[in-house]
Short mmCIF file of C-alpha atoms and ligand atoms in Angstrom, two decimals:
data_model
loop_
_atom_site.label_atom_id
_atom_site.label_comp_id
_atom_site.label_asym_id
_atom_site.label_seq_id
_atom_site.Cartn_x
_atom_site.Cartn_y
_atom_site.Cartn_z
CA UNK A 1 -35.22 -21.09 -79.34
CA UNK A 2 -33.03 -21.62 -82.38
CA UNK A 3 -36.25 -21.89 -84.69
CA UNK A 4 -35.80 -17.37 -83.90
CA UNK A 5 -32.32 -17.65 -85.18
CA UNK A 6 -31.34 -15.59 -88.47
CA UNK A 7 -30.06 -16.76 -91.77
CA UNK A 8 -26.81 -16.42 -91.42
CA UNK A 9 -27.01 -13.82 -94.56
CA UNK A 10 -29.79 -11.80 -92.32
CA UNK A 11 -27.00 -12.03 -89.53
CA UNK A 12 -24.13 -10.41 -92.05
CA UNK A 13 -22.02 -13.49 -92.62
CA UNK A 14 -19.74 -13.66 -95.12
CA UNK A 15 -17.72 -16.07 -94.91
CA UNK A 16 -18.05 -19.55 -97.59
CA UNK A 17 -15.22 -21.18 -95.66
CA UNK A 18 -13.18 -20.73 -92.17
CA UNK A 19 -9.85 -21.25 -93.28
CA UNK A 20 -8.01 -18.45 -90.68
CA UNK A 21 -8.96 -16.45 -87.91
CA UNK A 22 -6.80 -14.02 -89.34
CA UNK A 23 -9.80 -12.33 -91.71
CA UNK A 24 -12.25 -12.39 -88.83
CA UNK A 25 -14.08 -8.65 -88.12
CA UNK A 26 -14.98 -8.10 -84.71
CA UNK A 27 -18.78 -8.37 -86.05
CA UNK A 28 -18.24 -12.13 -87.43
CA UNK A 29 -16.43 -13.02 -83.63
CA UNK A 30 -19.55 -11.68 -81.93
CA UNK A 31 -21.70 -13.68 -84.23
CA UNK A 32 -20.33 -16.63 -83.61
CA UNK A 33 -20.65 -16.12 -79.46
CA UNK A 34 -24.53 -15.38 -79.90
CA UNK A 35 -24.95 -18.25 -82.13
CA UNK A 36 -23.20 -20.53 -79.78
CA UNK A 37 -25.16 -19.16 -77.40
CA UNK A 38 -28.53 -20.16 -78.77
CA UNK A 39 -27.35 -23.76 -79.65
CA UNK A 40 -26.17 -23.50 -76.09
CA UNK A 41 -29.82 -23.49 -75.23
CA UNK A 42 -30.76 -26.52 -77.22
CA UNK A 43 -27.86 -28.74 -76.11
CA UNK A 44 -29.52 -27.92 -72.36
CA UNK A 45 -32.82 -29.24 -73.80
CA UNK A 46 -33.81 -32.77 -73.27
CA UNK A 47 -34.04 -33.54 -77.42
CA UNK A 48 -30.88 -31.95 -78.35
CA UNK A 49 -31.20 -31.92 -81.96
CA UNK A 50 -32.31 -29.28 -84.07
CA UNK A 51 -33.39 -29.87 -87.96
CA UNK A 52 -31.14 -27.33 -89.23
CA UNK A 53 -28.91 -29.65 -91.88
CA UNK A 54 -30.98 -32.32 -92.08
CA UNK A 55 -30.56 -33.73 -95.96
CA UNK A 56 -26.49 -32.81 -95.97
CA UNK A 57 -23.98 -34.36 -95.63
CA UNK A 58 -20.82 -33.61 -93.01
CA UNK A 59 -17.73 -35.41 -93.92
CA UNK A 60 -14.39 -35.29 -91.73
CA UNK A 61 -11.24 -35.82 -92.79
CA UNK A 62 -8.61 -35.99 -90.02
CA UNK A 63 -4.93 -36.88 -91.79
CA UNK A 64 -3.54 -36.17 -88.29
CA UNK A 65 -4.50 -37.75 -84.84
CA UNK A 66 -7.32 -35.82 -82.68
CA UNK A 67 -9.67 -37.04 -79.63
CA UNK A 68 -12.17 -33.63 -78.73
CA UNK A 69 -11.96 -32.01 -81.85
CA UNK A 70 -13.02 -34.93 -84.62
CA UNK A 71 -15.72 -35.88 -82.03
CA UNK A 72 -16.87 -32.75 -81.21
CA UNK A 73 -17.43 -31.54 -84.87
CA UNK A 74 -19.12 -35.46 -85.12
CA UNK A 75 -21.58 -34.89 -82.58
CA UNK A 76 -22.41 -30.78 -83.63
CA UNK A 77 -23.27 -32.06 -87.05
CA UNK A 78 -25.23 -34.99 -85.50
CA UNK A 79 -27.12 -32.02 -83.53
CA UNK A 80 -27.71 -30.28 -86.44
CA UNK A 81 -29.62 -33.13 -87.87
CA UNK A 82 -26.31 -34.11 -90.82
CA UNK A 83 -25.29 -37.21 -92.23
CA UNK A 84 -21.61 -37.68 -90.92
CA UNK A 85 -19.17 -39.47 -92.68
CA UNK A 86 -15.87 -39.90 -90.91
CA UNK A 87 -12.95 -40.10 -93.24
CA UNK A 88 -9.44 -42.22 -91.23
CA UNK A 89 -6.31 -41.90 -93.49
CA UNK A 90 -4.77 -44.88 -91.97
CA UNK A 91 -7.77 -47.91 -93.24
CA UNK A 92 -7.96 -45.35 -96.37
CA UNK A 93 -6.74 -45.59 -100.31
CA UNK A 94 -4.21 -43.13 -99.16
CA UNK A 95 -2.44 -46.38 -98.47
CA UNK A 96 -2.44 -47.14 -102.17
CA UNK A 97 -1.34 -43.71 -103.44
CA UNK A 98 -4.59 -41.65 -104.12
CA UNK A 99 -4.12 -38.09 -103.61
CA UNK A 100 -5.48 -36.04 -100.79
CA UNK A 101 -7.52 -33.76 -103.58
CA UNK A 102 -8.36 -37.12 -105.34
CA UNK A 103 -9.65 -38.42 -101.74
CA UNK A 104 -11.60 -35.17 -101.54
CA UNK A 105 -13.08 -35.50 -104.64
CA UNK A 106 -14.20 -38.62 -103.69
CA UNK A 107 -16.16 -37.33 -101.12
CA UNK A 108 -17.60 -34.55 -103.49
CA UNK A 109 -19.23 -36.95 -105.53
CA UNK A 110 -20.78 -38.89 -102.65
CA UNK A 111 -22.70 -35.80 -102.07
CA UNK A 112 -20.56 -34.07 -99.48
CA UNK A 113 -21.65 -30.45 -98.45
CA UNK A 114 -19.24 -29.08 -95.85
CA UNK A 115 -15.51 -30.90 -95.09
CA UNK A 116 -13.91 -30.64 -92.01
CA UNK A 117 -10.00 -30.60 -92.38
CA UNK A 118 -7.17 -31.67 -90.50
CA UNK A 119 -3.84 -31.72 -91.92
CA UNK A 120 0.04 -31.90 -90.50
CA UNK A 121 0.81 -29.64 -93.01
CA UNK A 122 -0.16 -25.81 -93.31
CA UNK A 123 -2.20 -25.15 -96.50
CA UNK A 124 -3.89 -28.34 -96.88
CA UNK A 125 -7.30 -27.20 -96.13
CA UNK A 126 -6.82 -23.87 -98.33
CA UNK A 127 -5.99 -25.97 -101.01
CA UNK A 128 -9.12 -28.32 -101.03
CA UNK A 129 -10.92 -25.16 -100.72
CA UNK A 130 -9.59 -23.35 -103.67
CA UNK A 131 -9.39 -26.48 -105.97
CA UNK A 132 -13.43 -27.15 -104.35
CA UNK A 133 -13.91 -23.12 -105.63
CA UNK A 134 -12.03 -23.99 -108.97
CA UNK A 135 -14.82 -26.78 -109.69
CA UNK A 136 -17.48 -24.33 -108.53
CA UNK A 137 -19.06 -27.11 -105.87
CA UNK A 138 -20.38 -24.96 -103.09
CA UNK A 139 -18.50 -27.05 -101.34
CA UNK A 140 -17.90 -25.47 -97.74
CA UNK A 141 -14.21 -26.51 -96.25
CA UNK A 142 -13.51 -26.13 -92.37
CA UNK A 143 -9.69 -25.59 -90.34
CA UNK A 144 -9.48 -27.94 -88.50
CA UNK A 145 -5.89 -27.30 -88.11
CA UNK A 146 -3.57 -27.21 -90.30
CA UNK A 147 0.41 -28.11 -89.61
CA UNK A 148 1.48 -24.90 -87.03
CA UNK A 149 -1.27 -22.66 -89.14
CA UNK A 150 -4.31 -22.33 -87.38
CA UNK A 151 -6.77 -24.02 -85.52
CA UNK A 152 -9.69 -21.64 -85.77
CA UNK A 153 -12.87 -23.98 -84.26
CA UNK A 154 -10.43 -23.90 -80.92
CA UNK A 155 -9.61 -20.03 -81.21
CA UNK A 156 -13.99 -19.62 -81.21
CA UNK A 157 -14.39 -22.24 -78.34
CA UNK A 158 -11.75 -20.46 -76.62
CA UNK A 159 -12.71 -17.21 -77.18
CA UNK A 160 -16.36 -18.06 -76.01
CA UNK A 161 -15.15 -20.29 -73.10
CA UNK A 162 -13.60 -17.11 -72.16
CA UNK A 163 -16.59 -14.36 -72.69
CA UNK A 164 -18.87 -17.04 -71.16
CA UNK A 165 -17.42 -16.21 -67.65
CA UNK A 166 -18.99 -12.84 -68.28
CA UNK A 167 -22.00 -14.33 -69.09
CA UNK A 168 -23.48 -17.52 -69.66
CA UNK A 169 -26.53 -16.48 -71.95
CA UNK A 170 -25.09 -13.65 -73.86
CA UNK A 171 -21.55 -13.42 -74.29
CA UNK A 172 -19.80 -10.32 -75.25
CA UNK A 173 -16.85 -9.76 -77.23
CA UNK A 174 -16.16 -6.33 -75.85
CA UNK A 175 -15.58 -7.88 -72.41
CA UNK A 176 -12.34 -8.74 -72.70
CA UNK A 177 -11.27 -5.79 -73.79
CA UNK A 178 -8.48 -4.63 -71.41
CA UNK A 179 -8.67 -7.78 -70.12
CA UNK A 180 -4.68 -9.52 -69.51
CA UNK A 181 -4.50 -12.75 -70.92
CA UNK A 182 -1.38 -15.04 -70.74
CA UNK A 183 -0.88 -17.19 -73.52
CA UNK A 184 2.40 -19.51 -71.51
CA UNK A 185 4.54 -22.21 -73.75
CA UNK A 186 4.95 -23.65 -76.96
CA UNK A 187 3.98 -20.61 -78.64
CA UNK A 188 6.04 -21.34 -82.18
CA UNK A 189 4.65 -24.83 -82.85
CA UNK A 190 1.27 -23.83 -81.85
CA UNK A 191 -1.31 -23.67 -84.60
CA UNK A 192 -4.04 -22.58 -81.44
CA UNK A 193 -1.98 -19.63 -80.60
CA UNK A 194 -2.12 -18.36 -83.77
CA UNK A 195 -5.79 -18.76 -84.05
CA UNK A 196 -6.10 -17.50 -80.42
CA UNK A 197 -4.11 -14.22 -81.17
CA UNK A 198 -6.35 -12.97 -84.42
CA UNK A 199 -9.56 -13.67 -82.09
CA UNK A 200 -8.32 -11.80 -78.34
CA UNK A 201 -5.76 -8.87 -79.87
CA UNK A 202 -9.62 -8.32 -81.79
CA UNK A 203 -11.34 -8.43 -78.90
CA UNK A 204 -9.21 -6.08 -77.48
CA UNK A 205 -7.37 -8.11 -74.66
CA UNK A 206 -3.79 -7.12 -73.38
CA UNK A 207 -2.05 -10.64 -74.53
CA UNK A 208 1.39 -11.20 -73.06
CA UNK A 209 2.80 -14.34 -74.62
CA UNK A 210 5.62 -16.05 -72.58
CA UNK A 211 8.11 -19.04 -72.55
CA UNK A 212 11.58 -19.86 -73.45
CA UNK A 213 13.03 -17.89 -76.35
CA UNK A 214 13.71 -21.19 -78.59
CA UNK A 215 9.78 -21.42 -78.06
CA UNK A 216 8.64 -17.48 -78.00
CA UNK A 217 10.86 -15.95 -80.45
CA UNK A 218 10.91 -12.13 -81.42
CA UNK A 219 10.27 -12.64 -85.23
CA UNK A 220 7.19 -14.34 -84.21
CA UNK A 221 5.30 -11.01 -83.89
CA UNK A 222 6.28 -9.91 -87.43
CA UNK A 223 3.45 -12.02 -88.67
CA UNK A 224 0.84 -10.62 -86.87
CA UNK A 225 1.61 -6.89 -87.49
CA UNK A 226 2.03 -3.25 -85.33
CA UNK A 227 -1.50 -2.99 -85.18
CA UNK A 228 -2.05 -6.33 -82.98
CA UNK A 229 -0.64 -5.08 -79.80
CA UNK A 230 0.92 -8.44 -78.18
CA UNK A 231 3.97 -8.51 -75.73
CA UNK A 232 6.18 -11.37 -75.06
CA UNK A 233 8.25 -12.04 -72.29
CA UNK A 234 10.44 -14.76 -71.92
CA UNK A 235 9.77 -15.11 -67.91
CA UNK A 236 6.73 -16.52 -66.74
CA UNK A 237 6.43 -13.97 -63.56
CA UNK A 238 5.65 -10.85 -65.60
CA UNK A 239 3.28 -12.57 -67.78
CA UNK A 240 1.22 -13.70 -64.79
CA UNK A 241 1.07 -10.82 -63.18
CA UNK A 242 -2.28 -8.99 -62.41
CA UNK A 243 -3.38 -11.56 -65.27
CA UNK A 244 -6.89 -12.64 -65.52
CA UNK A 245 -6.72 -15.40 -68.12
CA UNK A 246 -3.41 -17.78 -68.00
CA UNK A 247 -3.74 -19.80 -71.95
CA UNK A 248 -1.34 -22.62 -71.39
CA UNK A 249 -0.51 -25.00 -74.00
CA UNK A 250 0.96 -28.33 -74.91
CA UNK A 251 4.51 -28.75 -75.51
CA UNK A 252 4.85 -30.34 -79.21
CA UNK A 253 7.38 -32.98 -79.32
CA UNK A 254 6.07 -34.12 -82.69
CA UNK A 255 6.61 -30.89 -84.15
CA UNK A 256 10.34 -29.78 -82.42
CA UNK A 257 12.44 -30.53 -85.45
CA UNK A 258 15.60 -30.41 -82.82
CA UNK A 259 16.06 -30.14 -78.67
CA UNK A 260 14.58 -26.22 -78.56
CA UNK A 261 14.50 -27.23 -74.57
CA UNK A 262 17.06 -27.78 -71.93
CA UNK A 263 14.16 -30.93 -70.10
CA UNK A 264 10.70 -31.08 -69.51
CA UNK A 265 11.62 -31.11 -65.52
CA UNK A 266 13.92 -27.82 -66.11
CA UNK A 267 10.25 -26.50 -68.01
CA UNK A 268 7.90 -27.35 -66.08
CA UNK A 269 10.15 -25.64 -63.10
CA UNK A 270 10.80 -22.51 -65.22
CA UNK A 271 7.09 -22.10 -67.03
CA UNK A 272 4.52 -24.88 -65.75
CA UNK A 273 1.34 -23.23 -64.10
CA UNK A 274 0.98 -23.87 -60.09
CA UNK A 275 -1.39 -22.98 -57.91
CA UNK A 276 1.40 -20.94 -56.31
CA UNK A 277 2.63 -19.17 -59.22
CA UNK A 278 -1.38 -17.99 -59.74
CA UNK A 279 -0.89 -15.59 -56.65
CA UNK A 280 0.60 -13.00 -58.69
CA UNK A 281 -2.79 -13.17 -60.95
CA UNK A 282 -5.53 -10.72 -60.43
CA UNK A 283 -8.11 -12.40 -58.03
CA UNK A 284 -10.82 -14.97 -59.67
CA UNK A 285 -8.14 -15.66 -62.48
CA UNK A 286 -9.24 -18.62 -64.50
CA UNK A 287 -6.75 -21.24 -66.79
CA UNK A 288 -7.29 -22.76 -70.30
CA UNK A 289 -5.67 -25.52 -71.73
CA UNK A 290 -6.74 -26.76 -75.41
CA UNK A 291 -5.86 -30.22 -74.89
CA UNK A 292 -3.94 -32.85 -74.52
CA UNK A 293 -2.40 -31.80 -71.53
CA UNK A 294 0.72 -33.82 -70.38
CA UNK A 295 -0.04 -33.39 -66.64
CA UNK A 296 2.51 -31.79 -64.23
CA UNK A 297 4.44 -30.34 -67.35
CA UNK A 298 2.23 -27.46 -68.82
CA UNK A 299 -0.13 -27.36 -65.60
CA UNK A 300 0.35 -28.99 -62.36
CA UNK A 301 -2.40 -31.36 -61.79
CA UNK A 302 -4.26 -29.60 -59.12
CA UNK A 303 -4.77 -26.53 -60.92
CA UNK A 304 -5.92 -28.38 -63.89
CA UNK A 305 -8.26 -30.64 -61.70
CA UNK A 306 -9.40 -27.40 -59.51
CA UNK A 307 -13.31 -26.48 -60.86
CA UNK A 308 -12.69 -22.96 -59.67
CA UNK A 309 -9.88 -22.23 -61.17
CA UNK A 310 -9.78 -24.55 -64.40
CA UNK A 311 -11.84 -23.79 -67.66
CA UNK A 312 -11.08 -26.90 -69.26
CA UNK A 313 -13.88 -29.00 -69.40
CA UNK A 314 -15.77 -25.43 -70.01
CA UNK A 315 -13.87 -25.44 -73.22
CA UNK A 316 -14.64 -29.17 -74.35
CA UNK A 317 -18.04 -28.32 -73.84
CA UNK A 318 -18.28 -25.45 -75.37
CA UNK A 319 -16.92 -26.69 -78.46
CA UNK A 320 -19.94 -28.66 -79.46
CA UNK A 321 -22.16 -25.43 -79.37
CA UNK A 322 -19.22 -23.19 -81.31
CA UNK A 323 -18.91 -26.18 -83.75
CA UNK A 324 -22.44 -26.25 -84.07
CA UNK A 325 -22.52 -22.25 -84.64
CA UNK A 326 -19.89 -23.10 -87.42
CA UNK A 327 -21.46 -25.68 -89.26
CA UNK A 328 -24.84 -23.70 -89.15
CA UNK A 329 -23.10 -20.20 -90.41
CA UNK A 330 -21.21 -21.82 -93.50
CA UNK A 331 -23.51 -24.51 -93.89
CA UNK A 332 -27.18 -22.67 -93.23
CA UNK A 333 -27.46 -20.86 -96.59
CA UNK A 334 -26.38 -23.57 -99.27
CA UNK A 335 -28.07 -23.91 -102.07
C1 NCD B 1 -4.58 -28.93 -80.37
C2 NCD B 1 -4.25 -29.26 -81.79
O1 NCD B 1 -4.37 -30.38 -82.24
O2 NCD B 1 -3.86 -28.32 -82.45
N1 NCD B 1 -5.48 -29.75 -79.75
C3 NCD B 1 -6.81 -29.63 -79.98
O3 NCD B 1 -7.26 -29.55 -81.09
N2 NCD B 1 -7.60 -29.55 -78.90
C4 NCD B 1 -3.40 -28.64 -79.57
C5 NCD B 1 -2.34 -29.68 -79.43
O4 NCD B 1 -2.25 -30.65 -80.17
O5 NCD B 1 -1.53 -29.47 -78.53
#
C-alpha cells in the first residue's frame, strides 16, 4: 500500500528538480524502481488514485510535439490526486511574442507547484529552473526532454521496463549488471540515449551502442567519460551478439540538419531489428523502442508486434507508475 511509503526525505532524496540523468547515484535509480513499484500496486487497484498531491497544481508545458509522454505525466498527476493544467504553445500568447520565462511565470502565479518541460532546444528546462530558483518559488521543474539533451522520465521507464523482467514486484538495479544491452540507431540526435546511458553504464550493464558512423560517432563518448564503460560499433552483428536487451530507436528526420544517411531502405537493411537478426542474441532477449516507431525501418513489424519478444507496450505502461514515482519524489515534500 502506498499509504507505507516514505517521505521522500526518509527515503534519501535529494533531488528539487530532474533536469539530467547524468547526476543520478545508483541509490536515487533504485529509489525510483521501488517507488514505481508501489504505485505499480495502486494502478492494479480498482480506484487508482491515491491522495498524495491533492491541493497542487501540475502544469505541462510541451513547446514540442509528444503523444505517450504529455499524457502519461497527465494521467500520473491525475493519480496522484493534482490539478493538471496543460499548457499548448501553438493556441498560446507565444503567438504574440511573450517569452517562454514570461509564459512560465505565468503559470507561477496561477499557483503552479511542479512544471513539466518539453523543449526543442537543450537548456530550456534548466533555465526555467534556475530563473524558478533565482525567485526562490519552490517551484519543482521536470525534463521532459530537452532538444538532443535528455529525456530522463524515458531513461527511468526504461530502466524499470527493463529490471521489471527480473521482477515484477521488486525491481533491482543490480540486475543488470553484466547484463549486454544494445542501444541500435540514431544515437547522436537522441536525447533518450543520453538519458539511457547515465541510468544502464550505472547500473552496471555492458552497453554496446551501434549504427552508421554519421549517426554513432567516436567523439560521442567524450561526453560521457572513461569511467562509463560503453562500446560502439558501427555494425549491427557484433552489437547483437549474445545481447540480452536490443534499445532501438527512432530515426530523427526533424533533427538531421543534412542527409547523415545513404536511404531509409539501405538502413533498415544495414541496422533495422528482425526477428532473424535476434538469433545471434542470448536466448529470451527482449526489444525496447521509446516511441514513435516508423514501422519496418527501426524494427520490422513482427518483432515489434511479437508479445514475447517486444517490451513496448511494457514501457508505455510503465511510464505512468515511473511518472507517478517522479512527481511524488520532487513533489511529496513541498512546503
Ligand atoms: C522520444 C522523444 O520525444 O524524445 N519519444 C518519447 O518521448 N517517447 C523519442 C523520439 O522522439 O524519437
Amino acid at each position: 500500500m502506498i499509504t507505507a511509503t516514505p517521505t521522500p526525505a526518509a527515503l534519501g532524496w535529494q533531488h528539487h528538480h530532474i533536469l539530467s540523468l547524468a547526476d543520478f547515484s545508483a541509490e536515487d535509480f533504485q529509489t525510483v524502481l521501488t517507488t514505481a513499484a508501489s504505485f505499480e500496486g495502486v494502478l492494479s487497484r480498482r480506484t487508482k488514485k491515491v491522495p498524495t498531491l491533492q491541493g497542487r497544481v501540475v502544469t505541462t508545458m510541451f513547446f514540442e510535439a509528444s503523444t505517450r509522454t504529455r499524457s502519461s505525466f497527465e494521467l500520473a498527476a491525475k493519480r496522484l490526486s493534482a490539478d493538471i493544467l496543460n499548457f499548448a504553445p501553438g493556441t498560446s500568447s507565444l503567438s504574440k511574442g511573450e517569452t517562454i520565462l514570461d509564459t512560465a511565470k505565468t503559470y507561477l502565479a496561477m499557483g503552479t507547484d511542479i512544471m513539466v518541460i518539453r523543449h526543442g532546444q537543450a537548456g530550456v528546462p534548466q533555465a526555467i529552473a534556475a530563473e524558478m530558483d533565482r525567485l526562490g518559488t519552490g517551484v519543482r521543474i521536470l525534463n521532459a526532454g530537452d532538444g538532443q539533451h535528455e529525456h530522463p522520465s524515458q531513461g527511468l521507464l526504461d530502466l524499470y521496463a527493463l529490471c521489471t523482467t527480473f521482477s515484477a514486484e521488486a525491481p533491482n538495479l543490480a540486475d543488470l549488471k553484466g547484463k549486454k544491452i544494445a542501444i541500435v540507431g540514431d544515437i547522436l540526435h537522441s536525447r533518450v540515449a543520453r538519458s539511457n546511458l547515465w541510468a544502464l553504464t550505472a547500473a552496471g550493464a555492458s552497453v554496446h551502442l551501434a549504427g552508421p558512423p554519421t549517426l554513432v560517432p567516436t567523439e560521442f563518448l567524450d561526453y560521457f567519460g572513461d569511467d562509463r564503460p560503453i562500446t560502439l560499433h558501427w555494425q549491427l552483428e557484433p552489437a547483437l551478439e549474445r545481447a540480452d536487451f536490443v534499445m532501438t530507436l527512432r530515426l530523427q528526420h526533424e533533427r538531421m540538419a543534412q542527409h547523415l544517411l545513404p536511404s531509409i531502405r539501405e538502413y533498415h537493411q544495414q541496422f533495422g531489428i528482425t526477428r532473424d537478426r535476434l538469433a545471434g542474441c542470448n536466448p529470451g532477449v527482449r526489444v525496447l523502442h521509446p516511441g514513435p516507431t516508423n514501422r519496418g525501418v527501426e524494427l520490422s513489424s513482427d518483432v515489434m508486434d511479437d508479445p514475447a519478444l517486444s517490451l513496448v507496450s511494457r514501457q508505455v505502461t510503465s511510464g505512468i507508475a515511473v511518472r507517478m514515482a517522479l512527481l511524488y519524489l520532487i513533489g511529496g515534500n513541498l512546503p
